[in-house]
CSV table of C-alpha atoms in Angstrom, one decimal:
chain,number,residue,atom,x,y,z
A,65,UNK,CA,0.0,0.0,0.0
A,66,UNK,CA,1.4,3.4,-1.0
A,67,UNK,CA,2.2,6.0,1.6
A,68,UNK,CA,-0.3,8.9,2.2
A,69,UNK,CA,0.7,12.3,1.1
A,70,UNK,CA,0.4,15.7,2.8
A,71,UNK,CA,0.2,19.1,1.2
A,72,UNK,CA,0.8,22.3,3.2
A,73,UNK,CA,-0.6,25.4,1.6
A,74,UNK,CA,1.0,28.4,3.3
A,75,UNK,CA,-1.3,31.5,2.6
A,76,UNK,CA,0.7,34.2,4.2
A,77,UNK,CA,-0.9,36.7,6.6
A,78,UNK,CA,-4.5,36.3,5.5
A,79,UNK,CA,-7.3,37.9,7.6
A,80,UNK,CA,-10.2,35.5,8.1
A,81,UNK,CA,-12.8,38.2,8.4
A,82,UNK,CA,-11.8,39.7,5.0
A,83,UNK,CA,-11.9,36.3,3.3
A,84,UNK,CA,-15.3,35.6,4.7
A,85,UNK,CA,-16.8,38.9,3.5
A,86,UNK,CA,-15.1,38.6,0.1
A,87,UNK,CA,-16.1,35.0,-0.5
A,88,UNK,CA,-19.7,35.9,0.2
A,89,UNK,CA,-19.7,39.2,-1.8
A,90,UNK,CA,-17.8,37.8,-4.7
A,91,UNK,CA,-19.0,34.2,-4.5
A,92,UNK,CA,-15.5,32.7,-4.3
A,93,UNK,CA,-16.3,29.0,-3.9
A,94,UNK,CA,-12.8,27.8,-3.3
A,95,UNK,CA,-12.1,30.3,-0.5
A,96,UNK,CA,-15.5,29.3,1.0
A,97,UNK,CA,-14.4,25.6,0.8
A,98,UNK,CA,-11.2,26.5,2.5
A,99,UNK,CA,-12.9,28.5,5.3
A,100,UNK,CA,-15.3,25.5,5.9
A,101,UNK,CA,-12.3,23.3,6.8
A,102,UNK,CA,-11.7,22.3,10.4
A,103,UNK,CA,-9.4,24.8,12.1
A,104,UNK,CA,-7.2,25.5,15.1
A,105,UNK,CA,-5.4,28.6,16.3
A,106,UNK,CA,-2.1,29.2,18.1
A,107,UNK,CA,-0.8,32.3,19.8
A,108,UNK,CA,2.7,33.5,19.5
A,109,UNK,CA,4.5,34.8,22.6
A,110,UNK,CA,6.0,37.5,20.4
A,111,UNK,CA,4.0,40.7,20.7
A,112,UNK,CA,6.2,43.4,19.1
A,113,UNK,CA,5.8,43.9,15.3
A,114,UNK,CA,9.1,44.3,13.4
A,115,UNK,CA,10.9,42.6,16.3
A,116,UNK,CA,9.7,39.0,16.4
A,117,UNK,CA,6.1,39.3,15.5
A,118,UNK,CA,6.8,39.0,11.8
A,119,UNK,CA,6.0,36.4,9.2
A,120,UNK,CA,9.6,35.6,8.4
A,121,UNK,CA,10.1,34.8,12.2
A,122,UNK,CA,6.8,32.9,12.7
A,123,UNK,CA,7.2,30.7,9.6
A,124,UNK,CA,10.5,29.5,11.0
A,125,UNK,CA,8.7,28.6,14.2
A,126,UNK,CA,6.1,26.6,12.2
A,127,UNK,CA,8.8,24.9,10.1
A,128,UNK,CA,10.9,23.9,13.1
A,129,UNK,CA,8.3,23.6,16.0
A,130,UNK,CA,10.4,25.9,18.1
A,131,UNK,CA,9.3,29.4,19.2
A,132,UNK,CA,11.3,32.5,18.3
A,133,UNK,CA,12.9,32.7,21.8
A,134,UNK,CA,14.6,29.4,21.1
A,135,UNK,CA,15.4,29.4,17.3
A,136,UNK,CA,16.5,33.1,17.4
A,137,UNK,CA,16.0,33.8,13.7
A,138,UNK,CA,15.2,37.5,13.8
A,139,UNK,CA,15.3,38.6,10.1
A,140,UNK,CA,14.5,37.4,6.7
A,141,UNK,CA,17.4,35.6,5.1
A,142,UNK,CA,18.9,34.8,8.5
A,143,UNK,CA,17.9,31.1,8.2
A,144,UNK,CA,21.4,30.0,7.3
A,145,UNK,CA,22.1,30.4,11.0
A,146,UNK,CA,19.3,28.1,12.0
A,147,UNK,CA,20.4,25.4,14.4
A,148,UNK,CA,17.2,23.3,14.4
A,149,UNK,CA,15.9,20.9,11.7
A,150,UNK,CA,13.0,22.0,9.5
A,151,UNK,CA,10.0,19.7,8.9
A,152,UNK,CA,11.3,18.4,5.6
A,153,UNK,CA,14.7,17.6,7.1
A,154,UNK,CA,13.2,15.6,9.9
A,155,UNK,CA,10.9,13.7,7.5
A,156,UNK,CA,13.8,13.0,5.2
A,157,UNK,CA,15.7,11.3,8.1
A,158,UNK,CA,12.6,9.1,8.5
A,159,UNK,CA,12.5,8.0,4.9
A,160,UNK,CA,9.9,10.4,3.6
A,161,UNK,CA,10.4,12.5,0.4
A,162,UNK,CA,9.5,16.2,0.1
A,163,UNK,CA,9.0,19.1,-2.3
A,164,UNK,CA,9.3,22.6,-0.9
A,165,UNK,CA,8.0,25.5,-3.1
A,166,UNK,CA,8.6,29.1,-1.9
A,167,UNK,CA,8.5,28.5,1.9
A,168,UNK,CA,9.4,31.7,3.6
A,169,UNK,CA,12.8,32.0,5.2
A,170,UNK,CA,13.7,28.4,4.6
A,171,UNK,CA,16.7,26.4,3.5
A,172,UNK,CA,17.0,23.0,1.8
A,173,UNK,CA,20.1,22.2,3.8
A,174,UNK,CA,20.7,19.0,1.7
A,175,UNK,CA,17.6,17.4,3.2
A,176,UNK,CA,17.4,13.7,2.4
A,177,UNK,CA,14.6,13.0,-0.1
A,178,UNK,CA,14.0,16.6,-1.1
A,179,UNK,CA,13.0,16.2,-4.8
A,180,UNK,CA,12.6,19.9,-5.6
A,181,UNK,CA,13.1,23.2,-3.7
A,182,UNK,CA,12.2,26.8,-4.6
A,183,UNK,CA,13.5,29.3,-2.1
A,184,UNK,CA,11.6,32.4,-1.3
A,185,UNK,CA,12.8,35.4,-3.4
A,186,UNK,CA,14.4,37.2,-0.4
A,187,UNK,CA,16.6,34.4,0.8
A,188,UNK,CA,19.2,35.5,-1.7
A,189,UNK,CA,21.9,32.9,-1.1
A,190,UNK,CA,19.6,29.8,-1.5
A,191,UNK,CA,19.5,28.2,-5.0
A,192,UNK,CA,16.6,26.2,-6.4
A,193,UNK,CA,16.6,22.5,-7.1
A,194,UNK,CA,16.7,21.2,-9.8
A,195,UNK,CA,19.0,23.9,-11.0
A,196,UNK,CA,16.9,24.9,-14.0
A,197,UNK,CA,14.2,26.3,-11.6
A,198,UNK,CA,16.6,29.2,-11.0
A,199,UNK,CA,15.5,30.6,-14.3
A,200,UNK,CA,11.9,30.7,-12.9
A,201,UNK,CA,13.2,32.3,-9.7
A,202,UNK,CA,15.4,35.1,-11.3
A,203,UNK,CA,12.5,37.5,-12.1
A,204,UNK,CA,10.6,37.3,-8.8
A,205,UNK,CA,13.9,37.4,-6.9
A,206,UNK,CA,14.8,40.8,-8.6
A,207,UNK,CA,11.3,42.2,-8.8
A,208,UNK,CA,10.2,41.5,-5.2
A,209,UNK,CA,13.1,43.5,-3.9
A,210,UNK,CA,13.3,46.3,-6.5
A,211,UNK,CA,9.7,47.0,-7.7
A,212,UNK,CA,9.9,50.6,-6.5
A,213,UNK,CA,13.0,51.3,-8.5
A,214,UNK,CA,13.3,48.9,-11.5
A,215,UNK,CA,16.2,48.8,-13.9
A,216,UNK,CA,14.8,47.6,-17.3
A,217,UNK,CA,18.4,46.6,-18.3
A,218,UNK,CA,18.4,44.2,-15.5
A,219,UNK,CA,14.7,43.0,-15.6
A,220,UNK,CA,14.5,42.2,-19.3
A,221,UNK,CA,17.1,39.3,-19.2
A,222,UNK,CA,15.2,37.8,-16.2
A,223,UNK,CA,11.9,38.0,-18.1
A,224,UNK,CA,13.5,36.0,-20.9
A,225,UNK,CA,14.8,33.5,-18.4
A,226,UNK,CA,11.4,32.9,-17.1
A,227,UNK,CA,9.8,32.6,-20.5
A,228,UNK,CA,12.5,30.1,-21.5
A,229,UNK,CA,11.7,28.0,-18.5
A,230,UNK,CA,8.0,28.1,-19.0
A,231,UNK,CA,8.4,27.2,-22.7
A,232,UNK,CA,11.0,24.5,-22.5
A,233,UNK,CA,10.3,23.0,-19.1
A,234,UNK,CA,6.7,23.6,-18.4
A,235,UNK,CA,5.0,24.0,-21.9
A,236,UNK,CA,2.8,27.0,-22.5
A,237,UNK,CA,-0.2,24.8,-23.4
A,238,UNK,CA,-0.2,23.5,-19.8
A,239,UNK,CA,-0.7,27.0,-18.5
A,240,UNK,CA,-2.9,28.4,-21.3
A,241,UNK,CA,-5.8,29.1,-19.0
A,242,UNK,CA,-3.6,31.1,-16.6
A,243,UNK,CA,-2.1,33.0,-19.5
A,244,UNK,CA,-5.5,34.0,-20.8
A,245,UNK,CA,-6.6,35.0,-17.3
A,246,UNK,CA,-3.4,37.1,-17.0
A,247,UNK,CA,-4.1,39.0,-20.2
A,248,UNK,CA,-7.7,39.8,-19.2
A,249,UNK,CA,-6.4,41.1,-15.8
A,250,UNK,CA,-3.8,43.2,-17.5
A,251,UNK,CA,-6.3,44.8,-19.9
A,252,UNK,CA,-8.7,45.5,-17.0
A,253,UNK,CA,-6.2,46.6,-14.3
A,254,UNK,CA,-3.2,47.9,-16.1
A,255,UNK,CA,0.4,46.9,-15.1
A,256,UNK,CA,1.1,47.3,-11.4
A,257,UNK,CA,3.0,45.5,-8.7
A,258,UNK,CA,-0.1,44.2,-7.0
A,259,UNK,CA,-1.2,42.5,-10.2
A,260,UNK,CA,2.2,41.0,-10.9
A,261,UNK,CA,2.5,39.5,-7.4
A,262,UNK,CA,-0.9,37.8,-7.8
A,263,UNK,CA,-0.2,36.5,-11.3
A,264,UNK,CA,3.2,35.1,-10.3
A,265,UNK,CA,1.5,33.2,-7.5
A,266,UNK,CA,-1.0,31.8,-10.0
A,267,UNK,CA,1.6,30.6,-12.5
A,268,UNK,CA,3.7,29.4,-9.6
A,269,UNK,CA,0.8,27.2,-8.4
A,270,UNK,CA,0.6,25.4,-11.8
A,271,UNK,CA,4.4,24.9,-12.0
A,272,UNK,CA,4.4,23.5,-8.4
A,273,UNK,CA,1.6,21.0,-9.4
A,274,UNK,CA,3.7,19.9,-12.4
A,275,UNK,CA,6.7,19.2,-10.2
A,276,UNK,CA,4.5,17.5,-7.6
A,277,UNK,CA,3.1,15.2,-10.3
A,278,UNK,CA,6.6,14.5,-11.7
A,279,UNK,CA,8.3,13.5,-8.4
A,280,UNK,CA,5.2,12.5,-6.3
A,281,UNK,CA,6.8,13.3,-2.9
A,282,UNK,CA,5.2,12.3,0.4
A,283,UNK,CA,5.2,15.8,1.7
A,284,UNK,CA,4.9,19.2,-0.1
A,285,UNK,CA,4.7,22.8,0.9
A,286,UNK,CA,3.6,25.7,-1.4
A,287,UNK,CA,3.8,29.3,-0.2
A,288,UNK,CA,1.7,32.3,-1.5
A,289,UNK,CA,2.3,35.9,-0.6
A,290,UNK,CA,0.1,37.9,-3.0
A,291,UNK,CA,-2.8,38.3,-0.5
A,292,UNK,CA,-0.5,39.7,2.2
A,293,UNK,CA,0.9,42.2,-0.3
A,294,UNK,CA,-2.5,43.3,-1.4
A,295,UNK,CA,-3.7,43.7,2.2
A,296,UNK,CA,-0.8,45.9,3.0
A,297,UNK,CA,-1.5,48.2,0.0
A,298,UNK,CA,-5.2,47.9,-1.0
A,299,UNK,CA,-7.2,46.9,2.2
A,300,UNK,CA,-9.9,49.4,3.1
A,301,UNK,CA,-12.4,49.0,5.9
A,302,UNK,CA,-15.1,50.6,3.8
A,303,UNK,CA,-15.0,48.6,0.5
A,304,UNK,CA,-13.1,46.0,-1.5
A,305,UNK,CA,-11.1,47.9,-4.1
A,306,UNK,CA,-10.8,46.7,-7.7
A,307,UNK,CA,-7.2,45.6,-7.0
A,308,UNK,CA,-8.2,43.7,-3.9
A,309,UNK,CA,-11.0,42.0,-5.9
A,310,UNK,CA,-8.5,40.9,-8.5
A,311,UNK,CA,-6.2,39.4,-5.9
A,312,UNK,CA,-9.0,37.6,-4.1
A,313,UNK,CA,-10.3,36.2,-7.4
A,314,UNK,CA,-6.8,35.1,-8.2
A,315,UNK,CA,-6.3,33.4,-4.7
A,316,UNK,CA,-9.6,31.6,-5.3
A,317,UNK,CA,-8.3,30.3,-8.7
A,318,UNK,CA,-5.0,29.3,-6.9
A,319,UNK,CA,-6.9,27.3,-4.3
A,320,UNK,CA,-9.0,25.7,-7.0
A,321,UNK,CA,-5.8,24.5,-8.7
A,322,UNK,CA,-4.6,22.9,-5.4
A,323,UNK,CA,-8.0,21.4,-4.7
A,324,UNK,CA,-8.2,19.9,-8.2
A,325,UNK,CA,-4.9,18.2,-7.6
A,326,UNK,CA,-5.9,16.4,-4.5
A,327,UNK,CA,-6.1,12.6,-4.9
A,328,UNK,CA,-7.7,10.1,-2.5
A,329,UNK,CA,-4.4,9.6,-0.6
A,330,UNK,CA,-3.7,13.3,-0.3
A,331,UNK,CA,-4.3,15.3,2.9
A,332,UNK,CA,-4.4,19.1,2.9
A,333,UNK,CA,-3.6,21.7,5.6
A,334,UNK,CA,-3.8,25.5,4.9
A,335,UNK,CA,-1.6,27.5,7.2
A,336,UNK,CA,-1.3,31.2,8.1
A,337,UNK,CA,2.0,32.3,9.5
A,338,UNK,CA,0.6,35.5,11.0
A,339,UNK,CA,-2.8,37.2,10.7
A,340,UNK,CA,-3.0,40.8,9.6
A,341,UNK,CA,-5.4,43.4,11.1
A,342,UNK,CA,-6.6,46.5,9.2
A,343,UNK,CA,-5.2,49.8,10.5
A,344,UNK,CA,-6.9,52.0,8.0
A,345,UNK,CA,-7.6,55.4,9.5
A,346,UNK,CA,-5.0,55.1,12.3
A,347,UNK,CA,-1.7,57.1,12.5
A,348,UNK,CA,0.4,54.0,11.5
A,349,UNK,CA,2.4,53.8,8.3
A,350,UNK,CA,5.0,51.4,7.0
A,351,UNK,CA,7.5,53.2,4.8
A,352,UNK,CA,9.6,51.4,2.2
A,353,UNK,CA,12.8,52.8,0.7
A,354,UNK,CA,12.6,53.3,-3.1
A,355,UNK,CA,16.2,52.2,-3.5
A,356,UNK,CA,18.4,51.5,-0.4
A,357,UNK,CA,21.5,51.2,-2.5
A,358,UNK,CA,21.1,54.7,-3.9
A,359,UNK,CA,20.3,55.9,-0.4
A,360,UNK,CA,23.6,54.5,1.0
A,361,UNK,CA,25.6,55.9,-2.0
A,362,UNK,CA,24.0,59.3,-1.4
A,363,UNK,CA,25.3,59.2,2.2
A,364,UNK,CA,28.7,58.3,0.7
A,365,UNK,CA,28.7,55.0,2.6
A,366,UNK,CA,31.0,52.4,1.0
A,367,UNK,CA,29.7,48.9,0.8
A,368,UNK,CA,30.3,45.7,-1.3
A,369,UNK,CA,26.8,44.3,-1.4
A,370,UNK,CA,23.3,45.1,-0.3
A,371,UNK,CA,20.3,42.7,-0.2
A,372,UNK,CA,16.9,44.3,0.4
A,373,UNK,CA,14.4,42.2,2.4
A,374,UNK,CA,10.6,42.1,2.2
A,375,UNK,CA,9.5,45.3,3.8
A,376,UNK,CA,11.8,48.1,4.8
A,377,UNK,CA,15.0,46.4,5.9
A,378,UNK,CA,18.3,45.3,4.3
A,379,UNK,CA,21.5,43.3,4.8
A,380,UNK,CA,24.7,45.2,3.9
A,381,UNK,CA,28.2,43.8,3.7
A,382,UNK,CA,31.5,45.8,3.7
A,383,UNK,CA,35.0,45.4,2.5
A,384,UNK,CA,36.5,46.4,5.8
A,385,UNK,CA,35.7,47.3,9.4
A,386,UNK,CA,36.3,51.0,8.9
A,387,UNK,CA,33.6,51.3,6.2
A,388,UNK,CA,31.2,49.3,8.3
A,389,UNK,CA,31.8,51.5,11.5
A,390,UNK,CA,31.2,54.6,9.4
A,391,UNK,CA,27.9,53.2,8.1
A,392,UNK,CA,26.8,52.2,11.6
A,393,UNK,CA,27.6,55.7,12.9
A,394,UNK,CA,25.7,57.5,10.2
A,395,UNK,CA,22.6,55.3,10.3
A,396,UNK,CA,22.4,55.4,14.0
A,397,UNK,CA,22.6,59.2,14.0
A,398,UNK,CA,19.8,59.6,11.5
A,399,UNK,CA,16.6,61.0,13.0
A,400,UNK,CA,13.3,62.5,12.0
A,401,UNK,CA,11.0,64.7,14.1
A,402,UNK,CA,13.4,64.0,17.0
A,403,UNK,CA,13.1,60.2,16.8
A,404,UNK,CA,15.7,57.6,15.5
A,405,UNK,CA,15.0,56.7,11.9
A,406,UNK,CA,16.8,53.3,11.8
A,407,UNK,CA,17.5,50.2,13.8
A,408,UNK,CA,21.0,49.0,13.1
A,409,UNK,CA,22.4,45.6,14.2
A,410,UNK,CA,25.7,43.9,13.6
A,411,UNK,CA,25.5,40.4,12.1
A,412,UNK,CA,26.3,37.7,14.6
A,413,UNK,CA,28.0,35.5,12.1
A,414,UNK,CA,29.7,37.8,9.6
A,415,UNK,CA,31.9,40.5,11.2
A,416,UNK,CA,31.6,42.7,8.0
A,417,UNK,CA,27.9,42.7,7.7
A,418,UNK,CA,25.0,44.8,9.3
A,419,UNK,CA,21.2,44.8,9.2
A,420,UNK,CA,19.4,48.0,9.1
A,421,UNK,CA,15.6,48.7,9.2
A,422,UNK,CA,13.4,51.8,9.0
A,423,UNK,CA,11.9,52.3,12.4
A,424,UNK,CA,9.5,55.2,12.0
A,425,UNK,CA,5.8,54.5,11.6
A,426,UNK,CA,4.0,57.9,12.0
A,427,UNK,CA,2.7,60.2,9.4
A,428,UNK,CA,5.4,62.3,7.8
A,429,UNK,CA,4.9,65.5,5.7
A,430,UNK,CA,5.8,64.8,2.1
A,431,UNK,CA,8.5,67.4,2.1
A,432,UNK,CA,10.1,66.3,5.4
A,433,UNK,CA,13.8,65.6,5.6
A,434,UNK,CA,15.7,63.6,8.1
């Protein structure tokens, strides 16, 4: 008798109240089906957003079974310092195969029986497996970190890489419905980052299913972030905007793809790493730098590499200690309206690397300077 299979769908940061209202208003049958599943809730001991109460921290807790106070992974792309095994590593030791697709802040770590692995776009040092999937990863890895300041000279080659992968490895006929849906959305909504995040998750779901069928692992994870992104940008207490409707309809299609894939021996769990609340109308704002590299260069800070994370934070490496100390000094001195503008931390593993994060969340006049 063949072993049963388990699929974990990680739908990042969804708000159940929003999904209930939207599924009724828009008649989204797959979201309704998902909401009718049996559920349980857990509470994190972390209570400070941007310092532990973050999805990139909570997903590590889910993947390892250890709370933040034990695993101590504070930032996105810090998972290389993780000292505890993730679910797929533990299952591999017990003889179960796995396929991990986009799990946030995760590492393959040479897990036994891991048939395929797609890292999240922000964990910059992780490569995909099989290697050809890196062509699919190149565009979202660049776009997700630079969508406020795109370089077309850099983005065009990555578009061609993705197209080559979809044509040669996936077959465009396999995703013709998703291509048609994408064109309709583009005509209706116009090109914007909210749409592109949603359409990537849609195509990604189909690619995941193809790899799942090819390797048939015992355990699979697929991660989606488009709803979290839309909630940050488009979520209003008073109505569901056109952009939010598009994302919700796309999530409904994505869930339909996963539901249609389920066989008799498949079990399904849908997970939420962290629930969002609506803060519309409050004096709370999350600012994102348009281009942190240009920002550091404007301050005449010398650095060798910068990797922007998901929201408003970056990892920066330096050639020498002198350049790093200068950067720490300047960033720590920066203030606005009498309050510190950045949190700056030295990396615990790399003596020539720092982490810095915008730490101001109040309303700022458009012409204000720090």
